[in-house]
Amino acid sequence: MTVTIEFFWDAVSPYSYLAGTQIEALAARNQAQLVWRPFLVGGVMQATGNRPPLTVPAKFRHMLDDLQRWAAYYGVPLRKPDNFPASTLQVQRIACALPDAAVSDWARATASAYWGRGEDISQPETIRRIASSLGHDADALLAAAQDDAIKARLKANTDEAVQRGAFGAPSFFIGDAMYWGNDRLPLLERALSSCR
Amino acid sequence: MTVTIEFFWDAVSPYSYLAGTQIEALAARNQAQLVWRPFLVGGVMQATGNRPPLTVPAKFRHMLDDLQRWAAYYGVPLRKPDNFPASTLQVQRIACALPDAAVSDWARATASAYWGRGEDISQPETIRRIASSLGHDADALLAAAQDDAIKARLKANTDEAVQRGAFGAPSFFIGDAMYWGNDRLPLLERALSSCR
C-alpha cells in the first residue's frame, strides 16, 4: 500500500523552504506519495493562538543562526529576505490554481526565490518571472489568484490544517498523524519505514 | 584543543530529558567536554517573553505525540507526569550544590524519574529517594537547597543563560554559539566535527 504524505507549506516560512529541499527525496526513498498543499501559516497561527518566532527577540536571533546552520547541513543556499515576513497571498493562491502535478515546482521555485535568494515574492513582477520560468502563462495565473473559487480553496486548505491539528509551518500529515517542522523529518521518515 | 559543550537543562523540560539521554555519547564520540548547567526554564521564559508549548492547545497536543515519537526513536522510556509542569526548584538547586562531577548523574536520574517514569520530583520524599540511590546524603542536599549561596547560584545560571541568548530548554552552547532544543543535536554534532 502506498502511503501519502501531505505537506502543508507556505513560501513565507523558512522551515517550509528547508523541508521542501529534502522532502521529495525522502518520499521517493520511502516509496511514499507526496502531496504539496498550499496554506497560509499566518491564518493557522491566528486560529490557534500560536505566535511566530520573531515575536520573541531572542528566539528570532537564534532562528537566523539556525537557518544558516540547516542550510549548511543540507548544502542549500539561504539568504534572509529584507522584507521578511512578506505577503505570500498571491503565491499561495496561484499554487491553488495550478494543476496538482505543477504545485511542487511552483512551491520550490517560489521558496527558493524568497529564502534562497532573498527576492521579494510579494511583487507581481517577481511572480511573473517565476511563472514564466516554469512555462506558465503568468497573466493567467495572476488573474486566477483573484478568482473567488481559488481564494476559497486556499482558505479551505488553511482551515483544514487547523482542524487537523496544525499550528505552524511546515506541517506534515500521514493520515491523522501530524508532524510539525523541518526538524521532524527524521521522525516522519521513521514512521514511513515502519509503514512499509 | 578540547571543545566544551555547555548544556543548560531543567528537569521539568521533556526535551531536556530526551537530549540528556543522548548528549553524553555525542560528546564522547566527538572528544568534547560536557558541562551540565542547571537553570530554571520558567525564569528564562519569563525574562525573554517566550511561552511554553502548553499555552497553545494545538502545540501541546502535538508535543505529547512528538515526545513519544522521540522516545521511540531513541529507544528510551517516556511517560507524561500527571503533575506537569511540576516545580523543579529543589531539584535544580540541589544540582547547584553538588560537586561538578556529580551533576550529570543527578540530572539524568531526576529527569528519568520525572519524564521516564512520571514520578513527582517536586516532593521531598522523591528527591530523598533519588539522592540516596546515587549515594548522596539526602538530608544534607535538601538542606543545601535552602542555602542562600546555592539559591543565588541557580539564579545566576538562569540569568547567564538569558544574557547569552537562551529563551528555552534545553540550550547548548559551544562558546558563543547557542543551539536550542533536542532536535538541534545533529547541528551541534556537525559543529563539533568541524571543530576537530
PDB file of C-alpha atoms in Angstrom, chain A:
ATOM      1  CA  MET A   1       0.000   0.000   0.000  1.00  0.00           C
ATOM      2  CA  THR A   2       1.317   3.424  -0.914  1.00  0.00           C
ATOM      3  CA  VAL A   3       1.451   5.841   1.993  1.00  0.00           C
ATOM      4  CA  THR A   4       0.662   9.506   1.358  1.00  0.00           C
ATOM      5  CA  ILE A   5       2.499  12.426   2.945  1.00  0.00           C
ATOM      6  CA  GLU A   6       0.563  15.673   2.887  1.00  0.00           C
ATOM      7  CA  PHE A   7       2.938  18.616   3.114  1.00  0.00           C
ATOM      8  CA  PHE A   8       1.296  21.892   4.159  1.00  0.00           C
ATOM      9  CA  TRP A   9       3.703  24.686   3.236  1.00  0.00           C
ATOM     10  CA  ASP A  10       3.828  28.461   2.921  1.00  0.00           C
ATOM     11  CA  ALA A  11       6.570  30.227   0.948  1.00  0.00           C
ATOM     12  CA  VAL A  12       6.963  32.794   3.740  1.00  0.00           C
ATOM     13  CA  SER A  13       8.090  30.034   6.133  1.00  0.00           C
ATOM     14  CA  PRO A  14      11.860  29.402   6.064  1.00  0.00           C
ATOM     15  CA  TYR A  15      11.461  25.964   7.572  1.00  0.00           C
ATOM     16  CA  SER A  16       8.976  25.108   4.797  1.00  0.00           C
ATOM     17  CA  TYR A  17      11.710  26.089   2.338  1.00  0.00           C
ATOM     18  CA  LEU A  18      14.295  23.911   4.092  1.00  0.00           C
ATOM     19  CA  ALA A  19      11.930  20.949   4.346  1.00  0.00           C
ATOM     20  CA  GLY A  20      10.994  21.451   0.695  1.00  0.00           C
ATOM     21  CA  THR A  21      14.615  20.880  -0.323  1.00  0.00           C
ATOM     22  CA  GLN A  22      14.538  17.428   1.317  1.00  0.00           C
ATOM     23  CA  ILE A  23      11.014  16.066   1.142  1.00  0.00           C
ATOM     24  CA  GLU A  24      10.910  14.870  -2.479  1.00  0.00           C
ATOM     25  CA  ALA A  25      13.949  12.648  -1.917  1.00  0.00           C
ATOM     26  CA  LEU A  26      12.610  11.471   1.429  1.00  0.00           C
ATOM     27  CA  ALA A  27       9.277  10.477  -0.120  1.00  0.00           C
ATOM     28  CA  ALA A  28      10.983   8.766  -3.068  1.00  0.00           C
ATOM     29  CA  ARG A  29      13.319   6.656  -0.955  1.00  0.00           C
ATOM     30  CA  ASN A  30      10.362   5.521   1.154  1.00  0.00           C
ATOM     31  CA  GLN A  31       8.048   4.862  -1.807  1.00  0.00           C
ATOM     32  CA  ALA A  32       5.581   7.379  -0.392  1.00  0.00           C
ATOM     33  CA  GLN A  33       3.269   9.608  -2.369  1.00  0.00           C
ATOM     34  CA  LEU A  34       3.831  13.307  -1.696  1.00  0.00           C
ATOM     35  CA  VAL A  35       1.078  15.912  -1.923  1.00  0.00           C
ATOM     36  CA  TRP A  36       2.097  19.582  -1.655  1.00  0.00           C
ATOM     37  CA  ARG A  37      -0.739  21.505  -0.014  1.00  0.00           C
ATOM     38  CA  PRO A  38      -0.553  25.318  -0.017  1.00  0.00           C
ATOM     39  CA  PHE A  39      -1.863  27.116   3.072  1.00  0.00           C
ATOM     40  CA  LEU A  40      -1.296  30.383   4.921  1.00  0.00           C
ATOM     41  CA  VAL A  41       0.750  29.997   8.072  1.00  0.00           C
ATOM     42  CA  GLY A  42      -0.414  33.396   9.329  1.00  0.00           C
ATOM     43  CA  GLY A  43      -4.009  32.150   9.249  1.00  0.00           C
ATOM     44  CA  VAL A  44      -3.053  28.999  11.125  1.00  0.00           C
ATOM     45  CA  MET A  45      -1.249  30.973  13.828  1.00  0.00           C
ATOM     46  CA  GLN A  46      -4.153  33.364  14.212  1.00  0.00           C
ATOM     47  CA  ALA A  47      -6.650  30.499  14.510  1.00  0.00           C
ATOM     48  CA  THR A  48      -4.614  28.583  17.096  1.00  0.00           C
ATOM     49  CA  GLY A  49      -3.159  31.410  19.192  1.00  0.00           C
ATOM     50  CA  ASN A  50       0.379  30.484  18.171  1.00  0.00           C
ATOM     51  CA  ARG A  51       2.919  33.259  17.557  1.00  0.00           C
ATOM     52  CA  PRO A  52       5.764  33.415  15.037  1.00  0.00           C
ATOM     53  CA  PRO A  53       9.346  33.224  16.410  1.00  0.00           C
ATOM     54  CA  LEU A  54      10.011  36.847  15.520  1.00  0.00           C
ATOM     55  CA  THR A  55       7.685  37.955  18.343  1.00  0.00           C
ATOM     56  CA  VAL A  56      10.334  36.802  20.849  1.00  0.00           C
ATOM     57  CA  PRO A  57      13.577  38.700  20.073  1.00  0.00           C
ATOM     58  CA  ALA A  58      15.917  36.032  21.487  1.00  0.00           C
ATOM     59  CA  LYS A  59      14.050  33.335  19.527  1.00  0.00           C
ATOM     60  CA  PHE A  60      14.291  35.307  16.316  1.00  0.00           C
ATOM     61  CA  ARG A  61      18.040  35.862  16.781  1.00  0.00           C
ATOM     62  CA  HIS A  62      18.515  32.130  17.290  1.00  0.00           C
ATOM     63  CA  MET A  63      16.324  31.389  14.261  1.00  0.00           C
ATOM     64  CA  LEU A  64      18.579  33.413  11.951  1.00  0.00           C
ATOM     65  CA  ASP A  65      21.630  31.409  13.088  1.00  0.00           C
ATOM     66  CA  ASP A  66      19.644  28.188  12.996  1.00  0.00           C
ATOM     67  CA  LEU A  67      18.514  28.720   9.397  1.00  0.00           C
ATOM     68  CA  GLN A  68      22.107  29.184   8.241  1.00  0.00           C
ATOM     69  CA  ARG A  69      23.099  26.012  10.107  1.00  0.00           C
ATOM     70  CA  TRP A  70      20.355  23.966   8.461  1.00  0.00           C
ATOM     71  CA  ALA A  71      21.231  25.413   5.051  1.00  0.00           C
ATOM     72  CA  ALA A  72      24.861  24.361   5.556  1.00  0.00           C
ATOM     73  CA  TYR A  73      23.751  20.962   6.872  1.00  0.00           C
ATOM     74  CA  TYR A  74      21.638  20.372   3.759  1.00  0.00           C
ATOM     75  CA  GLY A  75      24.023  22.159   1.392  1.00  0.00           C
ATOM     76  CA  VAL A  76      21.405  24.599   0.097  1.00  0.00           C
ATOM     77  CA  PRO A  77      21.555  28.396  -0.273  1.00  0.00           C
ATOM     78  CA  LEU A  78      19.792  30.590   2.273  1.00  0.00           C
ATOM     79  CA  ARG A  79      19.569  34.349   2.439  1.00  0.00           C
ATOM     80  CA  LYS A  80      17.221  36.176   4.773  1.00  0.00           C
ATOM     81  CA  PRO A  81      14.945  38.344   2.623  1.00  0.00           C
ATOM     82  CA  ASP A  82      14.972  42.043   3.504  1.00  0.00           C
ATOM     83  CA  ASN A  83      11.188  42.098   3.523  1.00  0.00           C
ATOM     84  CA  PHE A  84      10.568  39.247   5.946  1.00  0.00           C
ATOM     85  CA  PRO A  85       7.769  38.497   6.544  1.00  0.00           C
ATOM     86  CA  ALA A  86       6.360  39.255   3.076  1.00  0.00           C
ATOM     87  CA  SER A  87       2.810  38.565   1.967  1.00  0.00           C
ATOM     88  CA  THR A  88       2.591  35.241   0.153  1.00  0.00           C
ATOM     89  CA  LEU A  89      -1.116  35.537  -0.522  1.00  0.00           C
ATOM     90  CA  GLN A  90      -0.715  35.676  -4.322  1.00  0.00           C
ATOM     91  CA  VAL A  91       1.943  32.960  -4.425  1.00  0.00           C
ATOM     92  CA  GLN A  92      -0.149  30.603  -2.289  1.00  0.00           C
ATOM     93  CA  ARG A  93      -3.348  31.325  -4.223  1.00  0.00           C
ATOM     94  CA  ILE A  94      -1.575  30.612  -7.500  1.00  0.00           C
ATOM     95  CA  ALA A  95      -0.482  27.260  -6.052  1.00  0.00           C
ATOM     96  CA  CYS A  96      -4.189  26.535  -5.575  1.00  0.00           C
ATOM     97  CA  ALA A  97      -4.884  27.418  -9.216  1.00  0.00           C
ATOM     98  CA  LEU A  98      -2.198  25.157 -10.692  1.00  0.00           C
ATOM     99  CA  PRO A  99      -2.771  21.547 -11.687  1.00  0.00           C
ATOM    100  CA  ASP A 100      -1.681  19.182  -8.877  1.00  0.00           C
ATOM    101  CA  ALA A 101       1.369  17.999 -10.808  1.00  0.00           C
ATOM    102  CA  ALA A 102       2.718  21.551 -11.087  1.00  0.00           C
ATOM    103  CA  VAL A 103       2.482  22.518  -7.411  1.00  0.00           C
ATOM    104  CA  SER A 104       5.786  21.025  -6.253  1.00  0.00           C
ATOM    105  CA  ASP A 105       7.805  23.006  -8.830  1.00  0.00           C
ATOM    106  CA  TRP A 106       5.895  26.181  -8.009  1.00  0.00           C
ATOM    107  CA  ALA A 107       6.412  25.721  -4.266  1.00  0.00           C
ATOM    108  CA  ARG A 108      10.105  25.051  -4.619  1.00  0.00           C
ATOM    109  CA  ALA A 109      10.674  27.859  -7.135  1.00  0.00           C
ATOM    110  CA  THR A 110       8.922  30.491  -5.020  1.00  0.00           C
ATOM    111  CA  ALA A 111      10.531  29.357  -1.764  1.00  0.00           C
ATOM    112  CA  SER A 112      13.962  29.315  -3.439  1.00  0.00           C
ATOM    113  CA  ALA A 113      13.396  32.822  -4.804  1.00  0.00           C
ATOM    114  CA  TYR A 114      12.412  34.095  -1.366  1.00  0.00           C
ATOM    115  CA  TRP A 115      14.626  32.125   1.044  1.00  0.00           C
ATOM    116  CA  GLY A 116      17.383  31.013  -1.302  1.00  0.00           C
ATOM    117  CA  ARG A 117      17.981  34.389  -2.974  1.00  0.00           C
ATOM    118  CA  GLY A 118      16.073  36.930  -0.874  1.00  0.00           C
ATOM    119  CA  GLU A 119      13.786  38.060  -3.736  1.00  0.00           C
ATOM    120  CA  ASP A 120      10.519  39.840  -2.986  1.00  0.00           C
ATOM    121  CA  ILE A 121       7.857  37.297  -3.914  1.00  0.00           C
ATOM    122  CA  SER A 122       5.060  39.606  -2.844  1.00  0.00           C
ATOM    123  CA  GLN A 123       5.678  41.639  -6.045  1.00  0.00           C
ATOM    124  CA  PRO A 124       3.782  40.800  -9.262  1.00  0.00           C
ATOM    125  CA  GLU A 125       6.944  41.173 -11.372  1.00  0.00           C
ATOM    126  CA  THR A 126       8.750  38.540  -9.286  1.00  0.00           C
ATOM    127  CA  ILE A 127       5.743  36.223  -9.506  1.00  0.00           C
ATOM    128  CA  ARG A 128       5.549  36.837 -13.259  1.00  0.00           C
ATOM    129  CA  ARG A 129       9.207  35.945 -13.748  1.00  0.00           C
ATOM    130  CA  ILE A 130       8.916  32.728 -11.734  1.00  0.00           C
ATOM    131  CA  ALA A 131       5.723  31.735 -13.577  1.00  0.00           C
ATOM    132  CA  SER A 132       7.347  32.307 -16.970  1.00  0.00           C
ATOM    133  CA  SER A 133      10.488  30.410 -15.989  1.00  0.00           C
ATOM    134  CA  LEU A 134       8.290  27.398 -15.221  1.00  0.00           C
ATOM    135  CA  GLY A 135       6.500  27.713 -18.580  1.00  0.00           C
ATOM    136  CA  HIS A 136       3.225  29.035 -17.177  1.00  0.00           C
ATOM    137  CA  ASP A 137       1.080  31.864 -18.547  1.00  0.00           C
ATOM    138  CA  ALA A 138       1.949  34.469 -15.900  1.00  0.00           C
ATOM    139  CA  ASP A 139      -1.001  36.767 -16.623  1.00  0.00           C
ATOM    140  CA  ALA A 140      -3.448  33.898 -16.442  1.00  0.00           C
ATOM    141  CA  LEU A 141      -2.040  32.820 -13.067  1.00  0.00           C
ATOM    142  CA  LEU A 142      -2.156  36.331 -11.605  1.00  0.00           C
ATOM    143  CA  ALA A 143      -5.752  36.604 -12.813  1.00  0.00           C
ATOM    144  CA  ALA A 144      -6.621  33.195 -11.348  1.00  0.00           C
ATOM    145  CA  ALA A 145      -5.332  34.409  -7.973  1.00  0.00           C
ATOM    146  CA  GLN A 146      -8.235  36.898  -7.987  1.00  0.00           C
ATOM    147  CA  ASP A 147     -10.811  34.197  -8.631  1.00  0.00           C
ATOM    148  CA  ASP A 148     -13.197  33.611  -5.731  1.00  0.00           C
ATOM    149  CA  ALA A 149     -13.089  29.854  -6.089  1.00  0.00           C
ATOM    150  CA  ILE A 150      -9.278  29.904  -5.873  1.00  0.00           C
ATOM    151  CA  LYS A 151      -9.317  32.212  -2.855  1.00  0.00           C
ATOM    152  CA  ALA A 152     -11.789  29.857  -1.199  1.00  0.00           C
ATOM    153  CA  ARG A 153      -9.553  26.866  -1.935  1.00  0.00           C
ATOM    154  CA  LEU A 154      -6.606  28.431  -0.095  1.00  0.00           C
ATOM    155  CA  LYS A 155      -8.827  29.337   2.833  1.00  0.00           C
ATOM    156  CA  ALA A 156     -10.256  25.816   2.918  1.00  0.00           C
ATOM    157  CA  ASN A 157      -6.737  24.313   2.999  1.00  0.00           C
ATOM    158  CA  THR A 158      -5.795  26.600   5.886  1.00  0.00           C
ATOM    159  CA  ASP A 159      -8.971  25.786   7.802  1.00  0.00           C
ATOM    160  CA  GLU A 160      -8.495  22.080   7.182  1.00  0.00           C
ATOM    161  CA  ALA A 161      -4.924  22.183   8.511  1.00  0.00           C
ATOM    162  CA  VAL A 162      -6.152  23.875  11.700  1.00  0.00           C
ATOM    163  CA  GLN A 163      -8.978  21.342  12.055  1.00  0.00           C
ATOM    164  CA  ARG A 164      -6.444  18.529  11.779  1.00  0.00           C
ATOM    165  CA  GLY A 165      -4.154  19.989  14.450  1.00  0.00           C
ATOM    166  CA  ALA A 166      -1.657  22.238  12.647  1.00  0.00           C
ATOM    167  CA  PHE A 167      -0.432  25.372  14.421  1.00  0.00           C
ATOM    168  CA  GLY A 168       2.569  26.329  12.268  1.00  0.00           C
ATOM    169  CA  ALA A 169       4.544  25.516   9.131  1.00  0.00           C
ATOM    170  CA  PRO A 170       5.627  23.221   7.701  1.00  0.00           C
ATOM    171  CA  SER A 171       3.053  20.647   8.823  1.00  0.00           C
ATOM    172  CA  PHE A 172       3.165  17.086   7.557  1.00  0.00           C
ATOM    173  CA  PHE A 173       0.411  14.540   7.814  1.00  0.00           C
ATOM    174  CA  ILE A 174       0.469  10.790   7.420  1.00  0.00           C
ATOM    175  CA  GLY A 175      -3.227  10.127   7.830  1.00  0.00           C
ATOM    176  CA  ASP A 176      -4.182  11.585  11.210  1.00  0.00           C
ATOM    177  CA  ALA A 177      -0.615  11.820  12.490  1.00  0.00           C
ATOM    178  CA  MET A 178       0.747  15.360  12.300  1.00  0.00           C
ATOM    179  CA  TYR A 179       4.447  16.207  12.262  1.00  0.00           C
ATOM    180  CA  TRP A 180       5.440  19.822  12.726  1.00  0.00           C
ATOM    181  CA  GLY A 181       8.647  21.287  11.408  1.00  0.00           C
ATOM    182  CA  ASN A 182      11.617  20.651   9.174  1.00  0.00           C
ATOM    183  CA  ASP A 183      13.349  19.190  12.231  1.00  0.00           C
ATOM    184  CA  ARG A 184      10.805  16.364  12.385  1.00  0.00           C
ATOM    185  CA  LEU A 185      11.771  14.883   9.009  1.00  0.00           C
ATOM    186  CA  PRO A 186      13.748  12.094  10.750  1.00  0.00           C
ATOM    187  CA  LEU A 187      10.628  11.146  12.747  1.00  0.00           C
ATOM    188  CA  LEU A 188       8.471  11.323   9.609  1.00  0.00           C
ATOM    189  CA  GLU A 189      10.910   9.059   7.827  1.00  0.00           C
ATOM    190  CA  ARG A 190      10.919   6.641  10.742  1.00  0.00           C
ATOM    191  CA  ALA A 191       7.118   6.453  10.565  1.00  0.00           C
ATOM    192  CA  LEU A 192       7.275   5.771   6.815  1.00  0.00           C
ATOM    193  CA  SER A 193       9.801   2.981   7.193  1.00  0.00           C
ATOM    194  CA  SER A 194       7.627   1.295   9.798  1.00  0.00           C
ATOM    195  CA  CYS A 195       4.628   1.583   7.430  1.00  0.00           C
ATOM    196  CA  ARG A 196       6.441  -0.429   4.776  1.00  0.00           C
TER     197      ARG A 196
END
